[in-house]
XYZ file of C-alpha atoms in Angstrom:
525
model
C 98.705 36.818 90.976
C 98.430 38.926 87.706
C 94.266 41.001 87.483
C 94.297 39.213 84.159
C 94.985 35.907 84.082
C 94.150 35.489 79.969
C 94.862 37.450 77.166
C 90.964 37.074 77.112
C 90.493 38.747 80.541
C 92.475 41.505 79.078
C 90.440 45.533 78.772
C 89.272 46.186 75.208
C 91.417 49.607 75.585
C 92.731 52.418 77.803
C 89.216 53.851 78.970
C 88.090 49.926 80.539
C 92.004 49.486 81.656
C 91.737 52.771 84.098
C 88.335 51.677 85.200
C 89.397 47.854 85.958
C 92.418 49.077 87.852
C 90.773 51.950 89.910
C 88.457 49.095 91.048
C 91.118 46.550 91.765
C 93.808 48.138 93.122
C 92.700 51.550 94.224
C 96.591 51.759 96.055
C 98.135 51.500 92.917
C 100.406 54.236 92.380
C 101.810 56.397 89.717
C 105.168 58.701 90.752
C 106.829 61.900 89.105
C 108.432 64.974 90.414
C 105.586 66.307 91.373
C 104.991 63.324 93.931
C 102.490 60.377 93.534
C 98.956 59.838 93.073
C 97.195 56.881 93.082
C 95.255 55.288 90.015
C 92.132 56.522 91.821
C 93.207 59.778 91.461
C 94.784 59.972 87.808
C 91.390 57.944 86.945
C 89.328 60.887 88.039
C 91.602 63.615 86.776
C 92.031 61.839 83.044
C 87.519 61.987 83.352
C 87.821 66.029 84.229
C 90.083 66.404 81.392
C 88.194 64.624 79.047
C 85.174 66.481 79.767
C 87.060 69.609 79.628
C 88.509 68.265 75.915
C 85.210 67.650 74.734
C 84.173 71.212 75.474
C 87.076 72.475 73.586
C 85.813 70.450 70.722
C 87.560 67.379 70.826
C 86.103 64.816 68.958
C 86.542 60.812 68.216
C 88.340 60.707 65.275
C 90.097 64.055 65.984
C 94.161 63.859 65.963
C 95.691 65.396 69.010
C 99.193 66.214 69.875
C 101.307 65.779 73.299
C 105.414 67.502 73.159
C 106.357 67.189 77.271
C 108.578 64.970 79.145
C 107.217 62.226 81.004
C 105.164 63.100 83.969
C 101.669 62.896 84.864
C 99.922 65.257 82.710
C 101.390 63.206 80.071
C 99.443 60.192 81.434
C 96.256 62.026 82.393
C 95.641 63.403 78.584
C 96.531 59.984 77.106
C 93.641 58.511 79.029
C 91.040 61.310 79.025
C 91.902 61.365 74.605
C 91.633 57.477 74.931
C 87.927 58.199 76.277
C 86.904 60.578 73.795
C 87.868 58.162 71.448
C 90.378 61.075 70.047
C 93.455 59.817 68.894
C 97.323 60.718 70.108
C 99.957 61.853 68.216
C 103.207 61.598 70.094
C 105.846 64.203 69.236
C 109.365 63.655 70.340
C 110.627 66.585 72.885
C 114.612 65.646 71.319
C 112.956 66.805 67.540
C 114.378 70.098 65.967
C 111.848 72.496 65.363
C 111.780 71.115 61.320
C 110.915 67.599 62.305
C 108.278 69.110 65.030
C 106.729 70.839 62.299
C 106.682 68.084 59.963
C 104.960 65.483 62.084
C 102.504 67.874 63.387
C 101.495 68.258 59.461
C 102.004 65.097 58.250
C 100.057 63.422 61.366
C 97.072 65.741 60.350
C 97.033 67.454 63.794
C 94.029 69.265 64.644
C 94.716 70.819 68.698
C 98.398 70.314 70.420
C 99.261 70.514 74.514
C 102.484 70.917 75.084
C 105.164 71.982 78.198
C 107.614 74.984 77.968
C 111.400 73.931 78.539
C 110.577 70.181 77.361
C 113.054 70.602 74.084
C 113.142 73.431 72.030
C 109.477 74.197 70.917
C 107.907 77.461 72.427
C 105.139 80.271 71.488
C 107.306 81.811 69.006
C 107.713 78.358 67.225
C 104.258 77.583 66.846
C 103.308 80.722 66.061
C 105.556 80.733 62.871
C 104.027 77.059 62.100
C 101.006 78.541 61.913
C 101.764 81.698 59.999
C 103.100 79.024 57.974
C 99.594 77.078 56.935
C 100.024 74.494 59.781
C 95.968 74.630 61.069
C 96.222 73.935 64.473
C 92.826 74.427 66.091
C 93.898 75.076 69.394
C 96.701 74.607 71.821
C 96.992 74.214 75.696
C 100.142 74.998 77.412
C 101.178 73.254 80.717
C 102.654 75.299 83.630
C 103.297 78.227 81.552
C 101.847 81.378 80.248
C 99.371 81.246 76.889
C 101.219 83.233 73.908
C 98.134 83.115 71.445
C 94.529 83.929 71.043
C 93.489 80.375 70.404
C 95.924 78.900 73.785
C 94.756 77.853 77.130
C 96.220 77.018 80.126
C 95.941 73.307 81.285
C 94.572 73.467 84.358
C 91.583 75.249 82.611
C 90.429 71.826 80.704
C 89.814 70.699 84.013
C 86.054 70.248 83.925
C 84.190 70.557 87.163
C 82.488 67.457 86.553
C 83.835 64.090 85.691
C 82.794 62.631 82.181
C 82.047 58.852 82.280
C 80.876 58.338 78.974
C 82.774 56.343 76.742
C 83.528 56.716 73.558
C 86.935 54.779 72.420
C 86.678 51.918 70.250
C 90.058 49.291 70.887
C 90.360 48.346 67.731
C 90.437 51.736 65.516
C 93.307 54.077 65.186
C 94.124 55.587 68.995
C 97.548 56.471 68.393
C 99.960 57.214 65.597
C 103.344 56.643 66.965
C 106.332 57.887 64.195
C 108.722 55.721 63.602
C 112.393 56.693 64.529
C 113.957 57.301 61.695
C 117.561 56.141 62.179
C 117.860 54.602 59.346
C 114.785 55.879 57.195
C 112.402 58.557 56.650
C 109.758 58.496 59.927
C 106.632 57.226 58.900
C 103.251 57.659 61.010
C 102.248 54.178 62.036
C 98.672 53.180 63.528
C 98.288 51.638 66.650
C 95.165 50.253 68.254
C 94.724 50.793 72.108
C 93.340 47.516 72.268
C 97.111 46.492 71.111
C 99.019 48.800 73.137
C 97.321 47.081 76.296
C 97.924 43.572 75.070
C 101.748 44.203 74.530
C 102.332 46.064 77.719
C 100.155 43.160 79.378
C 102.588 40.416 77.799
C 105.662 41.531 78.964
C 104.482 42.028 82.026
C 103.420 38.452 82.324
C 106.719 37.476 81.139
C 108.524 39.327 83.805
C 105.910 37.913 86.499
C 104.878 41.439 87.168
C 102.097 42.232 89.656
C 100.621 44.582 92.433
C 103.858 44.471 94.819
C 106.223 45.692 91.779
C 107.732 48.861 90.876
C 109.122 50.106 87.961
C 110.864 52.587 86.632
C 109.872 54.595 83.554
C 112.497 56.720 82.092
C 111.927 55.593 78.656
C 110.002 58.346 76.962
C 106.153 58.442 77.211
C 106.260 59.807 73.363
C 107.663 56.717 72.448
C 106.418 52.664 72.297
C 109.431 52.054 75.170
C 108.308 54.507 77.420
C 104.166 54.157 76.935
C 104.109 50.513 76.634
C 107.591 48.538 77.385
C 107.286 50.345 80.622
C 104.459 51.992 81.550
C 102.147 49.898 80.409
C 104.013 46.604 81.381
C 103.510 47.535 84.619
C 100.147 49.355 84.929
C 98.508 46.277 83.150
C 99.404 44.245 86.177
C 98.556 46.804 88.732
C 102.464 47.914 89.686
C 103.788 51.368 90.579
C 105.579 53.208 88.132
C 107.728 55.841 88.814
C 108.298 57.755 85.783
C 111.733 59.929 84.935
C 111.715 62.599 82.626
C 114.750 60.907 81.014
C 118.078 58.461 81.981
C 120.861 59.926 83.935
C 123.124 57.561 85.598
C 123.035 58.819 88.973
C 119.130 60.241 89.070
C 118.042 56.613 88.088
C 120.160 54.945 90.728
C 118.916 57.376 93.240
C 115.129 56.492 92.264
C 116.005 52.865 92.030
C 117.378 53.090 95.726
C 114.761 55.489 96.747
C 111.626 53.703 95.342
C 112.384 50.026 95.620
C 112.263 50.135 92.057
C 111.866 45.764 90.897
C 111.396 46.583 87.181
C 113.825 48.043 84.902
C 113.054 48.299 81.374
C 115.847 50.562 79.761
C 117.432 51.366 76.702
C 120.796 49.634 76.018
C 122.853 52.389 77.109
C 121.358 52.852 80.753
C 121.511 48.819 80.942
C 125.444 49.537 80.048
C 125.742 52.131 82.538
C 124.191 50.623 85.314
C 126.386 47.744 84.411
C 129.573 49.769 84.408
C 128.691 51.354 87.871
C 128.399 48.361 89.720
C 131.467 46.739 88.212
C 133.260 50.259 89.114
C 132.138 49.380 92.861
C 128.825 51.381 92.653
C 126.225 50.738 95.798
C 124.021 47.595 94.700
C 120.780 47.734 94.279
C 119.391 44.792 96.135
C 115.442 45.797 95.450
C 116.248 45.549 90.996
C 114.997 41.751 90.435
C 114.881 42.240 86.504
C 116.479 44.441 83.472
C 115.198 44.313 80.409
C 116.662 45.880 77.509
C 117.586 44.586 73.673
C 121.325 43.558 73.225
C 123.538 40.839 73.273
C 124.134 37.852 75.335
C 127.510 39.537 76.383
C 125.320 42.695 78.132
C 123.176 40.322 79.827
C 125.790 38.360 81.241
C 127.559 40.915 82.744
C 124.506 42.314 83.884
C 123.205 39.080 86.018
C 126.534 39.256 87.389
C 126.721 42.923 88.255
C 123.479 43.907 89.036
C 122.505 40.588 90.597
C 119.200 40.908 88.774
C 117.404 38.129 86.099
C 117.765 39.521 82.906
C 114.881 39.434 79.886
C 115.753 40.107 76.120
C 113.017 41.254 74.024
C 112.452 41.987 70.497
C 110.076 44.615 68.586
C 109.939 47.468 66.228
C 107.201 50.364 66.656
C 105.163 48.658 64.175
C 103.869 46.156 66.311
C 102.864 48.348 69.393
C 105.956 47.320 70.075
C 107.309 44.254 70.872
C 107.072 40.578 69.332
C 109.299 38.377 71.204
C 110.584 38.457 75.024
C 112.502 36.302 77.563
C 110.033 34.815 79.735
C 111.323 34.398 83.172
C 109.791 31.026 82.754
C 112.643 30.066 80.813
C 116.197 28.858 82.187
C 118.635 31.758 82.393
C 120.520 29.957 79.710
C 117.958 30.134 77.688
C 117.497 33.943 78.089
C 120.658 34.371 77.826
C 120.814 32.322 74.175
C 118.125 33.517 72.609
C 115.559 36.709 72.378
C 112.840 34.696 73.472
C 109.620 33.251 72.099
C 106.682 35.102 70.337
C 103.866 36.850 72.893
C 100.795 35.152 73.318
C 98.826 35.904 70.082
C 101.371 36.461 67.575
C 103.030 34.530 65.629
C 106.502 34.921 63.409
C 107.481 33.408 60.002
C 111.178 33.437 58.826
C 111.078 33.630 55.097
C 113.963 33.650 52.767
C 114.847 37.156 51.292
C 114.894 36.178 47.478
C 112.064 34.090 47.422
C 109.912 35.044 50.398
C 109.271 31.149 51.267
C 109.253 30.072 54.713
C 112.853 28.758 56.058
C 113.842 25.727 57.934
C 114.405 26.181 61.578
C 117.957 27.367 62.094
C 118.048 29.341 58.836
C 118.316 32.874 58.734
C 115.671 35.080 56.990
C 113.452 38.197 56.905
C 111.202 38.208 60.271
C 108.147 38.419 59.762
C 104.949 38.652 61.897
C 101.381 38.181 62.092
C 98.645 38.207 64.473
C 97.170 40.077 68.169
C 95.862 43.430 68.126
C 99.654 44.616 68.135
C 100.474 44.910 64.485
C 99.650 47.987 63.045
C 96.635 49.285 60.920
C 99.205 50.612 58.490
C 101.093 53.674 57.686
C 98.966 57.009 58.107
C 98.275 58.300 54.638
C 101.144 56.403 52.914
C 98.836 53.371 51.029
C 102.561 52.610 49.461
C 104.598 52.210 52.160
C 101.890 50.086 53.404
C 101.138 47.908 50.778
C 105.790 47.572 51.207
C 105.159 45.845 54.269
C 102.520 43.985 54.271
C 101.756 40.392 52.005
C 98.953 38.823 51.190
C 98.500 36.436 54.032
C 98.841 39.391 56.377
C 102.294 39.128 57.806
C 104.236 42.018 58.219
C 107.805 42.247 56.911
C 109.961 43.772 59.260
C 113.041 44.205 57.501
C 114.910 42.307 60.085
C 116.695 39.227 59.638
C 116.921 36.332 62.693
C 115.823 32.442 62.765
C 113.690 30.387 65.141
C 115.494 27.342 67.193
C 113.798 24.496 69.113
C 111.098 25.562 71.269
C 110.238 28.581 69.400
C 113.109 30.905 70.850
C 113.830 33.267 68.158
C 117.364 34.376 67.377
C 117.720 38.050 65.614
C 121.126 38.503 63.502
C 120.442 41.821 62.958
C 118.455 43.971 60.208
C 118.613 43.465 56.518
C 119.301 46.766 55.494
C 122.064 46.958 58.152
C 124.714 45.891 56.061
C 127.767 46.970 54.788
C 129.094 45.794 51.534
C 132.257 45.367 51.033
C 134.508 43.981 48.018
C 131.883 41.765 47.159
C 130.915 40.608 51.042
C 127.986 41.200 52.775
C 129.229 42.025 56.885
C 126.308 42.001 59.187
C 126.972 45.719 61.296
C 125.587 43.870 64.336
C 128.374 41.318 64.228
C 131.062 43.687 64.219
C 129.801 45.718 66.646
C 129.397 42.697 69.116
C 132.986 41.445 68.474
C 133.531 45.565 69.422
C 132.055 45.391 72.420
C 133.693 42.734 73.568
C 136.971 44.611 74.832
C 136.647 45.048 78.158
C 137.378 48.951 77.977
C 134.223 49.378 76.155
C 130.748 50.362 77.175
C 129.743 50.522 73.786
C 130.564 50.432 70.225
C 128.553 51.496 66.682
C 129.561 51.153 63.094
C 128.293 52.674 60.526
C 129.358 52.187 56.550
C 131.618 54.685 54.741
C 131.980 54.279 50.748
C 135.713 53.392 49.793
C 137.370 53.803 46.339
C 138.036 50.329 46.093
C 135.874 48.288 48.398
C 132.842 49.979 47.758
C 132.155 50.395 51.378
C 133.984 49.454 54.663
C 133.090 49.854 58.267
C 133.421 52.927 60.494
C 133.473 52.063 64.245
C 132.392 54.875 67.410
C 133.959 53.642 70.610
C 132.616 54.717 73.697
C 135.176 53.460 76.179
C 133.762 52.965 80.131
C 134.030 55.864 82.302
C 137.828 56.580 83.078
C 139.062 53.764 80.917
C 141.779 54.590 78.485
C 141.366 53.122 75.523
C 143.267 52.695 71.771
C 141.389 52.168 68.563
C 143.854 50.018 67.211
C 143.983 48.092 70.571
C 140.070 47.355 69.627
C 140.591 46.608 66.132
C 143.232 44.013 66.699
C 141.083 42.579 69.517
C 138.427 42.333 66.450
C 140.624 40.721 64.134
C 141.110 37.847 66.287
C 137.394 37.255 66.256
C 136.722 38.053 62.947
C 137.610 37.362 59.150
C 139.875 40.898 58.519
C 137.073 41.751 55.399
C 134.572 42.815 58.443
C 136.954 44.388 60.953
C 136.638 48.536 60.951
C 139.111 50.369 58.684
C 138.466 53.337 60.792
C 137.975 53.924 64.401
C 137.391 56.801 66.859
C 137.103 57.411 70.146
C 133.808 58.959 71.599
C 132.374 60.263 74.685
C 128.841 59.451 74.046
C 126.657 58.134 71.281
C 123.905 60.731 69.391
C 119.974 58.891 69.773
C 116.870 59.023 68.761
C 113.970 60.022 70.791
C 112.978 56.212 71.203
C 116.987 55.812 72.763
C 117.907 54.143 69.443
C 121.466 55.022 68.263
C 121.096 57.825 65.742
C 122.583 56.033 62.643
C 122.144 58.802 60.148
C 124.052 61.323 62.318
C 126.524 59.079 63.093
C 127.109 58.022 59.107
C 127.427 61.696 58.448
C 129.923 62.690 61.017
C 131.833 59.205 59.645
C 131.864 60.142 55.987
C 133.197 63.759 57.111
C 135.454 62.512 58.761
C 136.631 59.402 56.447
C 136.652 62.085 53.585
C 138.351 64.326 55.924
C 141.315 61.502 56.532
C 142.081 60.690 52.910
């Protein structure tokens, strides 16, 4: 039985979320490296913290920063900031030290905590930032050594006393997660706590999550997948979560094994790997009931037959805390397998035509776009433009992806609008190719990417990471994808890959990967 039956039911935020589950399931445990504590314990050590934050001069309102790994501390600040009504600015441990330094000033942070050895920020970083104008108020280090005047250990924000008072508000800004940016320029979007909790709490009800669960978190805390698609999936309905610092094949089958993990939310790519373990005569893993990841119906297929496990495809974008649409295990299996899912309880989604921005018949494909919850973003911090871009009148948001709804409300997604190449006149949706790609049966995984041509204007580019000690031939692939596909859309180039560049949020890293393709395109001509 789920603690909340109703979206009603649900906390107003983080702060009345820790208190609810410390008094309903006190054996509720959270797991790292270090070893586990219960939500007793993390409840009481978030309430030190906080009181220790507030006598470093944290304020409500005030814009804080976290760089580490998952791990506990990560979850202890998140909650004691939550209750000062301070707000969290995520930074992604994968950034260079360029992009580090840009979110810290664009996101208007005022005090940073951060780990050594999490990425490549350190003393001598920060202490050019600063040199540099950046006006960091203070920082706090965790497990390591204070390099500057205005830097404190960790441990001594511990206050001796725990602080009970309450000061976060659900519905205003409590964290600014930045977007991506594999295909744009990261933006800062606003996220209400109030909406982080309802998003988590929704998947978890689609996944029939409760106390007896367990899953695994190695989806980064510093992103919407790790915080909420995980973590919070579970914690809203009182499960243990065992939290990696990030996927590795043969760590996350060890912790799967170890902990009795249930719940797998993952990125593609671990889904993939798991997938190509088991079918390479890899132990099973008889405790993994569900895996939950965004692909295609070919993934999922071969991972209910693999993995032995129900499989739930889910739709989002950071924008909406982050996800819109899942595969309720409610549903048949056909079903899940078909389609993404339907919307979460609260929010609804409109497919409007791209010229016109009218609403669509059922079956059509158009621009998603979605309304409704506490889920959808405030807006962009400090870009009214960008804002304004994305949001009409009536208060849907435009997502820049395109799918259509069938019968029953199951929503099908063909892929984003700007994810297009075009190509003697065509447009080819990337996400098509790609699919027909990945179905050779030496693949794990394929990407394209557009490259401009003399005469075509553009054509595809395709990255082929072949399974584990599989040969493979690009032009094997390629004529596999011309039997599947008009020629117009089928690669003109192809290469062989060991692995795919991502994003901190496990998104393929487009940019990089267009880059290396031009190079190389240009290189071959």
């Amino acid at each position: 039985m789920s603690l909340f039956e109703t979206r009603a039911e649900l906390p107003a935020g983080l702060t009345e979320l820790l208190d609810a589950l410390a008094a309903r399931v006190p054996q509720m445990q959270i797991r790292d490296d270090a070893g586990a504590v219960t939500v007793v314990e993390l409840a009481e050590a978030s309430m030190r913290l906080a009181g220790g934050l507030r006598a470093w001069g944290v304020r409500r309102g005030d814009h804080v920063a976290i760089w580490m790994d998952n791990c506990r501390e990560w979850l202890e600040l998140w909650f004691a900031l939550a209750r000062l009504g301070a707000v969290v600015v995520p930074l992604n441990t994968r950034f260079s030290l360029a992009e580090a330094e840009d979110v810290l000033r664009r996101g208007r942070v005022s005090r940073l905590v951060w780990r050594p050895g999490d990425g490549l920020l350190d003393g001598a970083a920060l202490d050019a930032f600063e040199r540099g104008g950046l006006p960091l108020a203070g920082r706090a280090v965790v497990g390591g050594t204070p390099t500057a005047a205005h830097e404190l250990r960790f441990d001594a924000l511990r206050a001796e006393t725990l602080l009970t008072d309450c000061e976060e508000d659900g519905d205003a800004v409590g964290l600014i997660q930045f977007t991506s940016g594999s295909t744009s320029f990261p933006k800062g979007a606003m996220l209400r706590n109030r909406g982080l909790v309802e998003n988590g709490w929704g998947l978890g009800r689609a996944w029939q999550l409760g106390p007896a669960d367990r899953v695994l978190v190695s989806n980064p805390l510093f992103h919407c997948g790790g915080s909420v698609f995980s973590f919070m999936a579970g914690a809203a309905h009182g499960a243990c979560v065992v939290l990696m610092s990030r996927w590795r094949l043969e760590d996350g089958m060890r912790r799967i094994e170890e902990h009795g993990i249930t719940i797998a939310p993952l990125i593609d790519a671990a889904v993939r790997d798991l997938v190509a373990a088991a079918e390479g005569g890899a132990p099973p893993l008889p405790s993994l009931r569900l895996v939950s990841t965004a692909a295609d119906r070919a993934l999922f297929e071969r991972a209910h037959a693999a993995l032995g496990a129900e499989v739930s495809n889910v739709y989002g974008l950071t924008e909406c805390s982050p996800n819109v649409c899942v595969g309720d295990l409610r549903s048949s299996l056909e079903e899940r397998l078909a389609h993404i899912g339907r919307p979460q309880e609260g929010i609804e989604v409109s497919i409007r035509s791209l010229a016109t921005g009218e609403e669509v018949e059922d079956g059509e494909v158009g621009e998603i776009h979605v309304r409704g919850g506490a889920s959808v973003m405030i807006g962009y911090l400090d870009d009214p433009a960008a804002t304004a871009a994305v949001f009409g009148d009536d208060g849907f948001l435009r997502t820049g992806d395109l799918g259509c709804l069938r019968p029953g409300g199951f929503l099908d997604y063909r892929g984003r609008a700007k994810l297009m190449i075009k190509s003697g006149g065509e447009n080819i949706a990337i996400e098509e190719v790609e699919e027909a790609l990945r179905s050779h049966p030496g693949l794990a995984d394929a990407v394209v990417v557009p490259v401009p041509h003399e005469r075509w204007a553009e054509v595809g580019f395709a990255f082929l990471r072949p399974i584990p000690g599989t040969v493979v031939e690009p032009a094997d692939v390629l004529s596999g994808c011309r039997a599947r596909l008009a020629n117009f859309k089928v690669p003109k180039h192809a290469v062989i890959v060991d692995d795919l560049p991502r994003t901190g949020s496990g998104k393929v890293d487009r940019a990089l990967l267009t880059e290396r393709a031009v190079s190389a395109s240009t290189a071959g001509a």
